[in-house]
Coordinates of C-alpha atoms in Angstrom, one line a residue:
Chain A
M87 CA 0.4 -36.1 21.6
E88 CA 2.7 -33.0 19.3
S89 CA 2.0 -30.1 20.3
H90 CA 0.2 -27.2 18.8
F91 CA 3.6 -25.3 17.9
G92 CA 5.1 -28.5 17.3
I93 CA 2.9 -29.2 14.1
V94 CA 2.8 -26.2 12.5
F95 CA 6.8 -26.0 12.2
R96 CA 6.3 -28.7 11.2
R97 CA 4.0 -27.7 8.9
F98 CA 6.2 -24.1 7.9
C99 CA 9.5 -26.8 6.9
R100 CA 7.5 -28.6 4.5
H101 CA 7.4 -25.3 2.6
R102 CA 11.3 -25.7 1.3
M103 CA 11.0 -21.6 -0.3
A104 CA 9.9 -20.2 3.0
L105 CA 12.4 -22.3 5.3
V106 CA 15.5 -20.8 3.0
S107 CA 13.6 -17.0 2.7
L108 CA 13.8 -17.3 6.6
I109 CA 17.7 -18.1 6.4
V110 CA 18.4 -15.7 4.5
L111 CA 15.9 -13.3 6.5
G112 CA 18.1 -14.4 9.5
V113 CA 21.1 -14.5 7.6
M114 CA 20.3 -10.7 6.4
I115 CA 18.6 -9.9 10.4
L116 CA 22.2 -10.6 11.7
M117 CA 23.7 -8.4 9.2
A118 CA 22.1 -5.6 10.1
V119 CA 22.1 -6.0 14.4
F120 CA 25.8 -6.7 13.7
A121 CA 26.6 -4.3 11.1
P122 CA 29.8 -1.8 13.3
L123 CA 30.8 -5.3 13.8
I124 CA 31.3 -6.5 10.0
A125 CA 31.4 -3.3 8.2
P126 CA 34.9 -2.6 7.5
Y127 CA 34.1 1.4 7.9
G128 CA 31.6 3.6 9.0
P129 CA 28.5 4.8 7.3
N130 CA 29.4 8.4 6.9
K131 CA 33.2 7.3 7.4
V132 CA 36.0 8.9 3.8
A133 CA 37.4 5.7 2.8
G134 CA 39.2 5.6 -0.5
G135 CA 38.6 7.0 -4.3
F136 CA 35.5 8.6 -5.3
S137 CA 33.2 6.6 -7.1
K138 CA 35.8 3.9 -7.4
P139 CA 33.7 0.3 -8.4
P140 CA 33.9 -2.7 -6.7
D141 CA 37.3 -4.3 -5.8
A142 CA 38.6 -6.4 -3.7
E143 CA 39.2 -3.9 -0.5
H144 CA 35.5 -2.6 -1.5
L145 CA 33.4 -4.7 -1.9
L146 CA 30.6 -3.0 -3.8
G147 CA 32.3 0.5 -4.4
T148 CA 32.7 3.6 -3.2
D149 CA 30.1 6.8 -3.9
Q150 CA 30.9 10.8 -5.0
S151 CA 32.3 11.0 -1.4
A152 CA 34.2 8.6 -1.4
R153 CA 32.5 6.7 1.1
D154 CA 32.6 2.9 1.5
M155 CA 29.3 1.3 -0.2
F156 CA 29.3 -1.9 1.6
S157 CA 29.8 -0.6 4.6
R158 CA 26.8 2.3 4.1
L159 CA 24.1 -0.4 2.4
L160 CA 24.7 -2.4 6.1
Y161 CA 23.9 0.1 7.9
A162 CA 21.4 1.3 6.0
M163 CA 19.6 -2.3 5.9
R164 CA 19.7 -1.5 9.9
V165 CA 17.7 1.9 9.0
S166 CA 15.7 0.0 6.8
L167 CA 14.1 -2.5 8.6
T168 CA 14.3 -1.1 12.3
V169 CA 11.3 1.1 11.1
A170 CA 10.4 -1.3 9.4
A171 CA 10.0 -3.8 12.2
A172 CA 9.1 -1.4 14.6
A173 CA 6.2 0.7 12.2
T174 CA 4.9 -2.8 12.3
L175 CA 4.5 -3.1 16.1
I176 CA 2.7 -0.2 16.2
S177 CA 0.4 -0.3 13.8
T178 CA -0.2 -5.0 15.5
A179 CA -1.2 -3.2 18.8
I180 CA -3.2 -0.7 18.0
G181 CA -4.9 -2.7 15.5
V182 CA -5.2 -5.3 18.0
L183 CA -6.1 -3.2 21.0
L184 CA -8.7 -0.9 18.5
G185 CA -9.8 -4.9 16.9
M186 CA -10.1 -6.7 20.6
A187 CA -12.4 -3.2 21.8
A188 CA -14.8 -3.1 19.1
G189 CA -15.0 -6.8 19.1
Y190 CA -16.0 -7.4 22.6
F191 CA -18.1 -4.7 23.7
G192 CA -20.1 -4.2 20.3
G193 CA -23.0 -2.2 20.0
R194 CA -22.0 1.9 19.8
I195 CA -18.4 1.9 21.0
D196 CA -18.3 -1.4 18.1
Q197 CA -20.0 1.4 15.4
A198 CA -17.8 4.2 16.6
I199 CA -14.0 1.4 15.7
M200 CA -15.5 0.6 12.7
S201 CA -16.7 3.4 10.9
F202 CA -13.5 5.2 12.3
T203 CA -11.6 1.8 10.5
D204 CA -13.2 2.5 7.3
M205 CA -12.2 5.6 6.9
V206 CA -8.4 5.0 7.5
M207 CA -8.5 2.3 4.9
S208 CA -10.7 4.5 2.0
F209 CA -8.2 7.3 2.5
P210 CA -5.7 6.7 -0.3
Y211 CA -2.8 5.1 1.8
I212 CA 0.2 7.5 -0.2
L213 CA -1.8 10.0 0.3
L214 CA -1.8 10.3 4.0
V215 CA 1.2 9.4 4.4
L216 CA 2.3 12.6 2.0
V217 CA 0.2 14.8 3.9
A218 CA 1.7 13.0 7.8
A219 CA 5.3 13.7 6.6
A220 CA 5.3 16.9 5.9
I221 CA 3.3 17.6 9.5
F222 CA 5.9 16.0 11.6
E223 CA 9.6 17.1 11.6
P224 CA 11.4 13.9 8.8
G225 CA 13.6 12.2 11.1
M226 CA 13.6 8.6 11.2
W227 CA 11.2 7.9 13.9
S228 CA 8.4 9.9 12.5
I229 CA 8.0 7.8 10.0
V230 CA 8.0 4.7 11.6
L231 CA 5.0 6.5 14.1
I232 CA 3.4 8.1 10.8
L233 CA 4.2 3.9 8.9
G234 CA 2.9 2.6 12.3
F235 CA -0.4 5.2 12.4
V236 CA -2.4 4.2 8.6
D237 CA -1.7 -0.2 8.5
W238 CA -3.8 -1.0 11.5
P239 CA -7.1 -0.9 10.5
G240 CA -6.4 -4.7 8.7
I241 CA -5.0 -6.2 11.2
A242 CA -8.2 -4.2 13.5
R243 CA -11.2 -6.0 11.2
L244 CA -9.7 -8.9 10.9
V245 CA -9.6 -8.8 15.5
R246 CA -12.4 -7.9 15.1
G247 CA -14.0 -10.6 13.1
S248 CA -12.1 -13.4 15.2
V249 CA -13.2 -12.1 18.6
L250 CA -16.7 -12.6 17.4
S251 CA -17.0 -15.9 16.5
L252 CA -15.5 -16.4 19.1
R253 CA -18.1 -14.9 21.0
E254 CA -20.0 -17.8 20.6
T255 CA -17.7 -20.1 22.1
V256 CA -18.6 -22.3 25.3
F257 CA -15.7 -21.0 27.2
F258 CA -16.1 -17.8 26.3
K259 CA -20.0 -18.2 27.3
S260 CA -18.6 -20.1 30.4
D261 CA -15.9 -17.0 31.7
I262 CA -18.6 -14.9 31.1
T263 CA -21.0 -17.1 33.9
A264 CA -17.7 -17.4 36.0
G265 CA -18.2 -13.8 36.0
M266 CA -14.4 -14.0 35.1
P267 CA -12.6 -10.5 35.7
R268 CA -12.4 -8.4 32.0
R269 CA -9.0 -7.8 31.7
Y270 CA -8.4 -11.8 32.4
I271 CA -10.8 -12.5 29.2
L272 CA -9.7 -9.7 27.3
F273 CA -5.6 -10.7 27.9
S274 CA -5.9 -14.4 28.7
E275 CA -8.5 -15.0 26.6
I276 CA -9.2 -13.8 23.9
L277 CA -5.5 -12.1 23.1
P278 CA -4.3 -16.1 22.4
N279 CA -6.8 -17.0 20.2
V280 CA -6.4 -13.8 17.6
I281 CA -2.7 -14.2 17.3
A282 CA -2.1 -16.9 14.4
P283 CA -4.2 -14.4 12.4
V284 CA -2.4 -11.1 13.8
L285 CA 0.9 -13.3 13.1
V286 CA 0.4 -13.9 9.1
Y287 CA -1.4 -11.0 8.9
A288 CA 2.1 -8.5 9.9
T289 CA 4.1 -10.4 7.7
S290 CA 2.4 -8.1 5.5
V291 CA 2.5 -5.2 6.9
F292 CA 6.3 -5.2 8.2
A293 CA 6.7 -6.1 4.2
L294 CA 4.9 -3.4 2.7
S295 CA 6.7 -0.9 5.3
I296 CA 9.7 -1.4 3.6
L297 CA 8.6 -1.0 0.8
D298 CA 6.8 1.9 1.9
E299 CA 10.7 3.1 3.8
A300 CA 11.8 3.1 0.6
A301 CA 9.1 5.1 -1.7
L302 CA 8.8 7.3 1.0
S303 CA 12.6 8.1 1.7
Y304 CA 13.1 8.3 -2.3
L305 CA 10.8 10.8 -2.9
G306 CA 12.8 12.6 -0.3
M307 CA 10.2 12.1 2.9
G308 CA 11.8 9.6 4.2
V309 CA 14.7 8.9 6.8
P310 CA 17.1 12.4 6.2
V311 CA 19.4 12.6 3.3
T312 CA 22.2 12.6 6.4
T313 CA 20.5 8.6 7.1
P314 CA 21.8 6.2 5.2
S315 CA 18.7 3.9 4.4
L316 CA 18.1 1.7 1.2
G317 CA 15.9 4.6 -0.1
N318 CA 18.4 6.9 0.3
I319 CA 20.6 5.2 -1.2
L320 CA 18.1 4.7 -4.6
K321 CA 17.8 8.5 -4.3
G322 CA 21.8 8.6 -5.9
A323 CA 20.0 7.3 -9.0
E324 CA 17.7 10.3 -9.7
S325 CA 21.1 11.6 -11.1
I326 CA 21.7 10.0 -15.0
T327 CA 25.4 10.1 -14.8
I328 CA 24.9 6.9 -11.9
L329 CA 22.0 6.0 -13.5
T330 CA 24.0 4.7 -16.6
G331 CA 27.4 5.1 -15.4
K332 CA 27.5 3.4 -11.7
P333 CA 25.5 1.1 -11.5
W334 CA 26.9 -0.2 -7.9
L335 CA 25.7 2.9 -6.6
W336 CA 22.4 1.5 -6.7
V337 CA 21.7 -1.8 -7.9
P338 CA 22.7 -3.4 -4.3
A339 CA 20.7 -1.5 -2.2
G340 CA 17.3 -2.2 -5.0
T341 CA 18.4 -6.4 -4.6
V342 CA 18.5 -6.0 -0.9
I343 CA 15.1 -4.1 -0.9
I344 CA 13.4 -6.8 -3.7
V345 CA 15.4 -10.4 -1.6
M346 CA 14.0 -8.7 2.0
V347 CA 10.4 -8.2 1.2
T348 CA 10.2 -11.7 -1.3
C349 CA 11.6 -13.8 1.4
I350 CA 9.3 -11.8 4.6
N351 CA 6.2 -13.0 2.0
F352 CA 7.0 -17.0 1.5
V353 CA 7.2 -17.2 5.4
G354 CA 3.9 -15.2 5.5
D355 CA 2.8 -17.6 2.9
A356 CA 3.9 -20.4 4.7
L357 CA 2.3 -19.5 8.1
R358 CA -0.6 -18.8 6.3
D359 CA -1.1 -22.8 5.6
A360 CA 1.3 -24.4 8.1
M361 CA -1.6 -22.3 10.9
D362 CA -4.7 -22.9 8.6
P363 CA -6.1 -26.0 10.8
K364 CA -7.9 -27.0 7.8
N365 CA -4.9 -27.9 6.1
Chain B
M662 CA -33.1 -4.6 -2.7
R663 CA -33.8 -0.6 -3.8
R664 CA -34.0 -0.3 -0.1
Y665 CA -30.5 -2.2 0.8
V666 CA -28.8 0.6 -2.4
L667 CA -30.2 3.1 0.2
K668 CA -28.8 1.9 3.4
K669 CA -26.0 1.3 2.3
L670 CA -25.4 5.2 0.6
L671 CA -26.7 6.6 4.5
L672 CA -24.3 4.2 5.6
A673 CA -21.3 5.5 4.0
L674 CA -22.5 9.3 3.5
P675 CA -21.6 9.7 7.5
V676 CA -18.3 7.8 7.1
L677 CA -17.2 10.5 3.8
L678 CA -18.4 13.5 5.4
G679 CA -15.7 11.8 8.2
I680 CA -13.4 11.7 6.3
T681 CA -12.8 15.2 4.9
V682 CA -12.9 16.4 9.0
I683 CA -9.9 14.2 9.0
D684 CA -8.6 15.4 6.2
Y685 CA -8.8 19.5 7.3
L686 CA -7.3 18.0 10.7
I687 CA -4.6 16.5 9.6
M688 CA -4.1 19.3 6.1
S689 CA -3.9 21.9 8.9
L690 CA -1.5 20.6 11.2
A691 CA 0.8 20.3 8.3
G692 CA 0.6 24.1 8.4
N693 CA -0.7 26.8 6.2
P694 CA 0.7 28.1 2.7
L695 CA 1.4 31.1 5.1
D696 CA 4.5 29.9 6.6
M697 CA 5.6 29.3 3.3
M698 CA 5.7 33.3 1.5
S699 CA 6.7 34.4 4.6
G700 CA 10.5 36.2 4.2
P701 CA 13.0 39.3 5.1
R702 CA 10.6 41.0 2.0
I703 CA 6.8 41.0 3.3
T704 CA 5.4 42.8 6.5
R705 CA 3.5 41.1 8.6
E706 CA 0.3 43.7 7.3
A707 CA 0.8 41.6 3.5
I708 CA 0.1 38.1 5.0
A709 CA -1.8 39.3 7.3
F710 CA -4.1 40.6 4.4
K711 CA -4.1 37.6 2.5
A712 CA -4.7 35.6 5.2
T713 CA -8.1 37.3 5.6
R714 CA -8.6 36.9 2.0
L715 CA -8.1 33.1 1.7
G716 CA -9.8 33.0 4.7
L717 CA -7.0 31.2 7.0
D718 CA -7.8 33.9 9.6
M719 CA -10.9 32.3 11.1
P720 CA -11.0 29.3 13.5
L721 CA -10.3 26.2 11.6
W722 CA -14.1 24.9 12.5
K723 CA -15.0 27.6 11.1
Q724 CA -12.5 27.4 7.5
Y725 CA -14.1 23.9 8.0
L726 CA -17.9 24.7 7.9
N727 CA -17.8 27.5 5.3
W728 CA -15.4 25.0 2.7
L729 CA -18.3 22.6 3.5
N730 CA -21.1 25.2 3.0
E731 CA -19.7 26.1 -0.9
L732 CA -19.1 21.6 -1.7
L733 CA -22.8 21.2 -1.1
H734 CA -23.3 24.8 -3.3
G735 CA -21.2 22.5 -5.9
N736 CA -18.0 24.9 -5.1
L737 CA -14.8 22.3 -4.8
G738 CA -13.3 26.7 -4.3
Y739 CA -9.9 28.2 -5.5
S740 CA -6.6 27.5 -5.3
F741 CA -4.1 29.6 -3.0
K742 CA -1.3 29.6 -5.7
N743 CA -3.1 30.3 -9.0
Y744 CA -6.4 31.2 -8.6
Q745 CA -7.7 28.1 -10.5
P746 CA -10.6 26.8 -10.1
V747 CA -9.7 23.6 -8.3
A748 CA -12.8 22.1 -10.1
Q749 CA -11.4 23.1 -13.5
I750 CA -8.4 22.4 -11.9
I751 CA -8.8 18.4 -11.0
G752 CA -11.3 18.4 -13.5
S753 CA -7.3 18.9 -16.3
H754 CA -5.9 16.5 -14.8
I755 CA -8.5 13.6 -14.2
G756 CA -8.2 12.1 -18.0
P757 CA -4.4 11.3 -17.7
T758 CA -4.7 9.6 -14.1
L759 CA -7.3 7.1 -15.3
L760 CA -5.7 6.7 -18.2
L761 CA -2.4 5.8 -16.3
M762 CA -4.6 3.9 -13.3
G763 CA -6.9 1.9 -16.3
A764 CA -4.4 0.4 -18.9
S765 CA -2.5 -0.7 -16.3
L766 CA -5.1 -2.3 -14.1
A767 CA -6.4 -3.7 -17.8
V768 CA -2.7 -5.2 -18.1
G769 CA -2.4 -6.2 -15.9
L770 CA -5.6 -8.0 -14.7
L771 CA -5.3 -9.8 -17.9
V772 CA -1.7 -11.8 -16.9
A773 CA -2.9 -12.2 -14.3
I774 CA -6.1 -14.0 -14.8
P775 CA -4.3 -16.0 -17.3
A776 CA -1.4 -16.9 -14.6
G777 CA -4.1 -17.3 -11.7
I778 CA -5.9 -20.2 -13.8
Y779 CA -2.4 -21.8 -15.4
S780 CA -0.7 -22.2 -11.8
A781 CA -4.1 -23.3 -10.6
V782 CA -5.2 -26.1 -12.6
H783 CA -1.1 -27.0 -12.4
R784 CA -1.3 -26.8 -8.3
Y785 CA 1.9 -28.0 -7.1
Q786 CA 3.5 -28.8 -9.8
K787 CA 7.2 -26.0 -11.5
R788 CA 4.8 -24.6 -13.7
D789 CA 2.0 -24.0 -9.8
F790 CA 6.0 -23.1 -8.8
A791 CA 7.1 -20.7 -10.9
V792 CA 4.0 -18.9 -11.8
V793 CA 3.5 -18.4 -7.6
T794 CA 6.9 -17.5 -6.8
A795 CA 6.6 -14.5 -10.1
S796 CA 4.4 -13.1 -8.8
F797 CA 6.2 -13.4 -4.8
L798 CA 8.5 -11.3 -7.2
S799 CA 6.5 -8.9 -8.5
S800 CA 4.6 -7.5 -5.3
S801 CA 8.3 -7.3 -3.7
I802 CA 9.5 -5.1 -6.5
P803 CA 9.3 -1.7 -5.5
G804 CA 7.8 0.3 -7.9
F805 CA 10.1 2.6 -8.2
F806 CA 12.7 0.8 -8.4
L807 CA 11.8 -0.9 -11.1
A808 CA 11.6 2.1 -13.7
L809 CA 15.1 2.8 -12.4
I810 CA 15.3 -0.6 -14.2
L811 CA 13.3 0.7 -17.2
V812 CA 14.7 3.6 -17.7
Y813 CA 18.0 1.8 -18.5
V814 CA 17.4 -0.4 -19.9
F815 CA 14.5 1.6 -22.6
T816 CA 16.2 5.1 -22.5
A817 CA 19.7 4.9 -21.3
K818 CA 20.7 1.9 -22.7
L819 CA 18.4 1.3 -26.0
G820 CA 17.1 5.0 -25.8
W821 CA 13.7 3.5 -27.6
L822 CA 11.5 4.6 -24.6
P823 CA 11.1 8.9 -22.9
S824 CA 12.5 9.0 -19.5
N825 CA 9.5 11.3 -18.3
A826 CA 6.1 13.0 -20.4
N827 CA 7.7 16.3 -20.2
S828 CA 6.8 16.6 -24.2
L829 CA 4.5 14.3 -24.4
R830 CA 1.6 16.0 -26.6
W831 CA -2.2 14.6 -26.5
P832 CA -3.9 14.0 -30.1
S833 CA -5.7 17.2 -29.5
Q834 CA -3.0 19.0 -29.3
G835 CA -1.2 17.8 -32.0
G836 CA 0.5 14.7 -31.2
S837 CA 0.4 11.4 -32.4
V838 CA -1.0 8.4 -30.2
W839 CA 1.8 6.7 -30.6
G840 CA 3.9 8.9 -29.1
V841 CA 1.1 8.4 -25.8
V842 CA 1.6 5.2 -26.6
K843 CA 5.5 5.5 -26.2
N844 CA 5.2 7.9 -22.6
M845 CA 2.9 5.5 -21.3
I846 CA 4.6 2.1 -21.4
M847 CA 7.2 2.5 -18.9
P848 CA 4.8 4.1 -16.2
V849 CA 1.8 1.6 -17.5
A850 CA 4.3 -1.5 -16.7
V851 CA 5.6 -0.5 -13.5
L852 CA 2.0 -0.3 -12.0
A853 CA 0.7 -3.4 -14.0
V854 CA 3.2 -5.6 -12.2
S855 CA 2.2 -4.8 -8.8
V856 CA -1.5 -4.8 -10.2
A857 CA -0.7 -8.7 -11.9
G858 CA 1.8 -9.6 -9.0
S859 CA -0.6 -9.3 -6.2
N860 CA -4.3 -10.6 -7.7
I861 CA -2.3 -14.0 -9.3
R862 CA -2.6 -14.6 -6.0
Y863 CA -6.2 -14.0 -5.2
I864 CA -6.9 -15.6 -8.6
R865 CA -5.0 -18.7 -8.3
S866 CA -7.0 -19.1 -4.2
A867 CA -9.6 -18.8 -5.7
M868 CA -9.9 -20.9 -8.5
L869 CA -8.3 -23.6 -6.7
E870 CA -11.6 -24.1 -4.4
I871 CA -13.5 -24.0 -6.6
L872 CA -12.0 -26.9 -8.4
E873 CA -13.0 -28.6 -5.9
A874 CA -16.5 -27.5 -5.9
D875 CA -19.0 -30.0 -6.5
Y876 CA -20.2 -28.9 -9.7
L877 CA -16.9 -29.1 -11.5
R878 CA -16.8 -32.8 -10.7
T879 CA -20.5 -32.6 -12.3
A880 CA -19.5 -31.2 -15.6
R881 CA -15.8 -33.6 -15.4
A882 CA -18.7 -36.2 -14.5
K883 CA -20.8 -35.5 -18.2
G884 CA -18.0 -35.4 -20.6
L885 CA -17.5 -31.7 -21.1
G886 CA -13.7 -30.8 -22.3
R887 CA -10.9 -29.7 -20.2
F888 CA -11.9 -25.9 -21.8
R889 CA -15.1 -25.2 -21.7
V890 CA -15.2 -26.4 -17.1
I891 CA -12.4 -24.5 -16.6
N892 CA -14.0 -20.7 -19.1
K893 CA -17.3 -22.2 -17.8
H894 CA -18.2 -23.3 -15.0
A895 CA -14.8 -22.3 -12.5
L896 CA -13.3 -19.0 -14.4
R897 CA -17.7 -17.9 -13.7
N898 CA -17.9 -18.7 -10.6
A899 CA -14.3 -17.6 -10.0
L900 CA -14.3 -14.6 -11.2
L901 CA -17.1 -13.3 -8.0
P902 CA -14.6 -13.0 -5.1
I903 CA -11.9 -11.1 -7.7
V904 CA -14.5 -8.2 -8.2
S905 CA -14.5 -7.4 -4.5
V906 CA -11.3 -7.6 -4.2
I907 CA -10.3 -5.4 -7.3
G908 CA -12.9 -2.3 -6.4
L909 CA -10.5 -2.5 -2.2
Q910 CA -7.4 -2.4 -4.2
I911 CA -8.3 0.8 -6.1
P912 CA -6.9 2.4 -3.2
T913 CA -3.4 1.2 -3.4
L914 CA -3.9 1.9 -7.0
F915 CA -4.5 5.1 -7.1
G916 CA -1.0 5.6 -4.2
G917 CA 1.0 3.1 -6.4
A918 CA -0.4 6.5 -9.2
V919 CA 1.2 9.5 -7.6
I920 CA 4.7 7.5 -7.2
V921 CA 4.7 6.4 -11.0
E922 CA 3.5 9.6 -11.4
Q923 CA 6.4 12.1 -9.5
L924 CA 8.8 9.8 -11.7
F925 CA 7.8 10.0 -14.9
S926 CA 6.9 13.3 -15.0
W927 CA 3.0 12.1 -16.3
P928 CA 0.5 14.6 -15.8
G929 CA -2.3 13.6 -13.9
L930 CA -3.4 13.9 -10.1
G931 CA -0.8 12.5 -8.7
L932 CA 1.5 14.9 -9.4
I933 CA -0.9 18.4 -9.3
T934 CA -1.3 16.6 -5.6
M935 CA 2.4 16.2 -5.0
N936 CA 2.8 19.9 -5.4
A937 CA -0.3 20.3 -4.1
V938 CA 0.9 19.1 -0.6
L939 CA 4.0 20.8 -0.9
Q940 CA 3.0 24.0 -0.4
R941 CA -0.1 23.4 1.1
D942 CA -2.1 24.2 -1.2
Y943 CA -4.6 22.9 0.9
P944 CA -8.6 23.6 -1.1
V945 CA -7.3 21.6 -4.0
I946 CA -5.6 18.8 -1.6
M947 CA -8.8 18.6 -0.2
G948 CA -10.7 18.2 -4.0
V949 CA -8.8 15.8 -4.1
C950 CA -9.2 13.4 -0.7
L951 CA -12.3 14.7 -1.6
L952 CA -12.7 12.8 -5.3
S953 CA -10.8 9.7 -3.9
A954 CA -12.8 9.2 -0.4
V955 CA -16.2 9.4 -3.0
V956 CA -14.0 7.3 -5.5
V957 CA -13.5 4.6 -3.2
L958 CA -17.3 4.3 -0.9
A959 CA -18.7 3.6 -4.3
A960 CA -16.4 1.6 -5.3
N961 CA -17.1 -0.4 -2.2
L962 CA -20.9 0.7 -2.9
L963 CA -21.2 -1.5 -6.2
T964 CA -18.9 -4.6 -5.0
D965 CA -21.5 -4.4 -2.1
I966 CA -24.5 -4.4 -5.0
L967 CA -23.0 -6.8 -7.2
Y968 CA -22.3 -9.8 -4.2
A969 CA -26.4 -9.4 -3.4
L970 CA -27.3 -9.3 -6.9
V971 CA -25.4 -12.5 -7.3
D972 CA -25.5 -14.0 -3.7
P973 CA -28.9 -15.4 -3.4
T974 CA -27.4 -16.7 0.3
I975 CA -26.6 -12.8 1.0
R976 CA -30.0 -11.1 2.8
Y977 CA -30.9 -7.2 2.3

């Protein structure tokens, strides 16, 4: 008898693209985590000539302030991945808690939570982010909070739906009959059963968060300019001389975003397939 | 049916009201327009006078109720910056945004529908794989990066298209239609790529589900041609879930339009909204938020009604 995770893993491995994506993503995350060890220079250190094209010493060239672009890119990946991961964690936690509360308690509480969810969902996302970005002091952690607080409604809906169908199961009813404590039912019985779809959804939130951080930073409302992030690096390409004459300053950062987000989407898609009991 | 629509409408109203309350709260947390004018040359009296004139000296709940009261009398208020009526500002900028969103949705779907069908029909073949990979790529590329690439190629290298719409003139101002189209190509392309990227997968999975249905086997068994089976029997049934997904995409599309309008200086709602946010121009922000909330709720409502009309198993 194969364990559940064994089955999921075996099915996941059937998706060759997803497997490749997982490896690429793993390498990128390792590079980001160990950026201080890998990067030849500090992110803001003057390293050599100004605006030099790539060569053997500076793999991706240097920028107008003579900083090594390869090092900056590594640190930027670190910042962008941290922002996206933290935002995903926050929104997943909020979504799971609210969704479980709505599904479990039902009635008035359910109605209140779900209409709040509807409100946040009907809000053009970008307006919320822009206004929120104007409220908070600009900083890396405020971006995390902003993204974390706008991305949860999808997860809340998903969890509520699963809890509602779990309520009809025999094991749930026997828990209630046996008078099990509420905390045990919520966190030891319901939570493990809703985690699979949440995991799949969270991968897409993670991908979206990377894109949103980049877009916000590009518009000048995200991570402060002093901290390198993928969006901040791309902001440099607003100047026409950089855009046309110095592609090494902006093409790598954009490519990194595309590769990262595509890989995450492939992994999420394969996870969905692998966890789907219908397959 | 009428009761169902009425019920849905009544349920949407509190949500709408709730959205305006949240809007007002968040917006006033963001700071007020008076902070922007303080400086060594402006006296305290001048600021106090301005606050009274704009009604900013009242408590927050009172400001909100005033706004709501004016709204119920059909008045969206006046911009704090140039004292123009908000309704007029929105009215003069909504056209370009609708044009941009409509064109992008149309182009995106024109690509996504055939691509999704093609991919579903050739399931698990190399062709399917190629389409799915392309759709993943196009929903993974940040809009502004795509915009940079397009500007690099079509403005900087080829010199075919303008990089911004600053010199855009509408036909009513003596400009040519071709001039407008030239200005639209890049912004529409950026938005359409993301529309197509996400929709190809929806259409593909909707088609896959239907291609396995019994009535399709019947249609094939009757000896109907492949074209008729796919276009008449499968596509029409697959369109139902697709319509509902498109309704849900309107907020995202509007969000995309806000960013694209910044990138290409497209004179639409997104551009004025961004300026209003930066200047804390409350009435304009509230007007745009209200409008977008109404549009989103209307789209949801329309989707529900369409669903109820088409699917007889939904009880209302």
